[in-house]
Amino acid sequence: MRMDLISVTKAVIEDVVLYNNNSFLLPLFLIALLFLWRTEKDRKLRVVLLYLVAMIGAIFLCPVYAWVGMKIDADIYYRVLWSLPIGILVCYSVVKLMARFKALASKALVFILAVLVIVMNGELVYTNSFHIKSVNAYHIPQQVIDVADALRLDNYKPIAVLPAELLPFFRQYTADVYTPYGRNILEPAWTFHDELYDAMEGDRNAYDVAEVARCARSHHCAFVVLSCAKQMNGSMEEQGYFLFRFVQGYFIYMDYNYYWVFKEQGLLDADVIEAGG
């Protein structure tokens, strides 16, 4: 137990160092905290901005609490730091400091220096390679929207299996199409396993069509979405599917078994009936 607490303490220190990320962010936060501790007289503000913040920091640094938190999920324990209102404290401290000066020039000088310090601690986010120009109001890849719109039915919420690259964005756009698994299966730490996912993603270059079709039926999938970037070992038509639509580099197949059932129940849209007929 003692060795566990020692290793946890080292992990907490590492989280703090990584969170600060070679900046002056945390020292600036501590300076603001000490400044407000000495100057803030409003009791309610002291409770919210000082006592509560100090308590959150103490809890995060507590080895026993950290040991429990890291047992649950060590990879996200650092997110406790997100609950610290660093930006609020720093900005409020700057305003309090400006209020202590009577001359406008002094206030302006404090403001300019504070802005420079804050700017020097950050980076322009738009230079990050993960930032790309949005192509739609949802800020997700357009092919996700087009595939989702093609799968949606007016009178029924079908189940569809999707390629892995669409999963992180699909649920952000619509809840009108069920999926047998979501983006959580992409996280190794969550150790989820599914035979359909293995059939879809087991081979990076090709689909074993027969295995995909078998697993999709066992998961009650009416639609199967396959990427044109991968080869198909076999034919979906031979497995009892028909090509409903080709959208943005993705083949959308529908299971004829579900097609006839949905058609008899009047659940299909006209374009689906036309494609299946």
PDB file of N, CA, C and O in Angstrom, residues 35 38-40 93-103 106-107:
ATOM      1  N   PHE A  35      -2.944  36.382  -4.007  1.00  0.00           N
ATOM      2  CA  PHE A  35      -3.326  37.791  -4.043  1.00  0.00           C
ATOM      3  C   PHE A  35      -4.763  37.980  -3.552  1.00  0.00           C
ATOM      4  O   PHE A  35      -5.047  38.862  -2.730  1.00  0.00           O
ATOM      5  N   ARG A  38      -5.330  37.510   0.213  1.00  0.00           N
ATOM      6  CA  ARG A  38      -4.962  38.643   1.051  1.00  0.00           C
ATOM      7  C   ARG A  38      -5.870  39.855   0.847  1.00  0.00           C
ATOM      8  O   ARG A  38      -6.038  40.671   1.773  1.00  0.00           O
ATOM      9  N   THR A  39      -6.460  39.982  -0.328  1.00  0.00           N
ATOM     10  CA  THR A  39      -7.173  41.224  -0.642  1.00  0.00           C
ATOM     11  C   THR A  39      -8.688  41.087  -0.700  1.00  0.00           C
ATOM     12  O   THR A  39      -9.394  42.083  -0.518  1.00  0.00           O
ATOM     13  N   GLU A  40      -9.199  39.908  -0.979  1.00  0.00           N
ATOM     14  CA  GLU A  40     -10.658  39.762  -1.147  1.00  0.00           C
ATOM     15  C   GLU A  40     -11.347  39.762   0.218  1.00  0.00           C
ATOM     16  O   GLU A  40     -11.025  38.952   1.087  1.00  0.00           O
ATOM     17  N   SER A  93      -8.374  38.608 -10.554  1.00  0.00           N
ATOM     18  CA  SER A  93      -7.233  39.189  -9.843  1.00  0.00           C
ATOM     19  C   SER A  93      -6.704  40.415 -10.580  1.00  0.00           C
ATOM     20  O   SER A  93      -6.338  41.420  -9.953  1.00  0.00           O
ATOM     21  N   VAL A  94      -6.659  40.330 -11.902  1.00  0.00           N
ATOM     22  CA  VAL A  94      -6.202  41.473 -12.694  1.00  0.00           C
ATOM     23  C   VAL A  94      -7.132  42.666 -12.498  1.00  0.00           C
ATOM     24  O   VAL A  94      -6.689  43.811 -12.317  1.00  0.00           O
ATOM     25  N   VAL A  95      -8.443  42.413 -12.501  1.00  0.00           N
ATOM     26  CA  VAL A  95      -9.414  43.486 -12.297  1.00  0.00           C
ATOM     27  C   VAL A  95      -9.252  44.093 -10.899  1.00  0.00           C
ATOM     28  O   VAL A  95      -9.292  45.315 -10.723  1.00  0.00           O
ATOM     29  N   LYS A  96      -9.070  43.235  -9.899  1.00  0.00           N
ATOM     30  CA  LYS A  96      -8.866  43.725  -8.530  1.00  0.00           C
ATOM     31  C   LYS A  96      -7.598  44.575  -8.432  1.00  0.00           C
ATOM     32  O   LYS A  96      -7.577  45.610  -7.742  1.00  0.00           O
ATOM     33  N   LEU A  97      -6.545  44.118  -9.127  1.00  0.00           N
ATOM     34  CA  LEU A  97      -5.293  44.864  -9.103  1.00  0.00           C
ATOM     35  C   LEU A  97      -5.447  46.213  -9.797  1.00  0.00           C
ATOM     36  O   LEU A  97      -4.936  47.235  -9.318  1.00  0.00           O
ATOM     37  N   MET A  98      -6.156  46.237 -10.918  1.00  0.00           N
ATOM     38  CA  MET A  98      -6.398  47.497 -11.628  1.00  0.00           C
ATOM     39  C   MET A  98      -7.181  48.471 -10.755  1.00  0.00           C
ATOM     40  O   MET A  98      -6.940  49.685 -10.793  1.00  0.00           O
ATOM     41  N   ALA A  99      -8.118  47.940  -9.973  1.00  0.00           N
ATOM     42  CA  ALA A  99      -8.957  48.801  -9.134  1.00  0.00           C
ATOM     43  C   ALA A  99      -8.163  49.473  -8.023  1.00  0.00           C
ATOM     44  O   ALA A  99      -8.620  50.481  -7.453  1.00  0.00           O
ATOM     45  N   ARG A 100      -6.986  48.947  -7.705  1.00  0.00           N
ATOM     46  CA  ARG A 100      -6.173  49.523  -6.632  1.00  0.00           C
ATOM     47  C   ARG A 100      -5.442  50.792  -7.093  1.00  0.00           C
ATOM     48  O   ARG A 100      -4.884  51.518  -6.274  1.00  0.00           O
ATOM     49  N   PHE A 101      -5.406  51.009  -8.412  1.00  0.00           N
ATOM     50  CA  PHE A 101      -4.744  52.203  -8.952  1.00  0.00           C
ATOM     51  C   PHE A 101      -5.798  53.240  -9.340  1.00  0.00           C
ATOM     52  O   PHE A 101      -6.861  52.904  -9.866  1.00  0.00           O
ATOM     53  N   LYS A 102      -5.485  54.485  -9.117  1.00  0.00           N
ATOM     54  CA  LYS A 102      -6.416  55.568  -9.446  1.00  0.00           C
ATOM     55  C   LYS A 102      -6.148  56.133 -10.831  1.00  0.00           C
ATOM     56  O   LYS A 102      -7.070  56.531 -11.538  1.00  0.00           O
ATOM     57  N   ALA A 103      -4.901  56.184 -11.238  1.00  0.00           N
ATOM     58  CA  ALA A 103      -4.550  56.762 -12.540  1.00  0.00           C
ATOM     59  C   ALA A 103      -4.934  55.812 -13.669  1.00  0.00           C
ATOM     60  O   ALA A 103      -4.697  54.602 -13.598  1.00  0.00           O
ATOM     61  N   SER A 106      -1.996  53.869 -15.143  1.00  0.00           N
ATOM     62  CA  SER A 106      -1.576  52.712 -14.344  1.00  0.00           C
ATOM     63  C   SER A 106      -2.493  51.527 -14.581  1.00  0.00           C
ATOM     64  O   SER A 106      -2.034  50.381 -14.695  1.00  0.00           O
ATOM     65  N   LYS A 107      -3.785  51.797 -14.653  1.00  0.00           N
ATOM     66  CA  LYS A 107      -4.744  50.720 -14.939  1.00  0.00           C
ATOM     67  C   LYS A 107      -4.467  50.096 -16.302  1.00  0.00           C
ATOM     68  O   LYS A 107      -4.480  48.861 -16.456  1.00  0.00           O
TER      69      LYS A 107
END
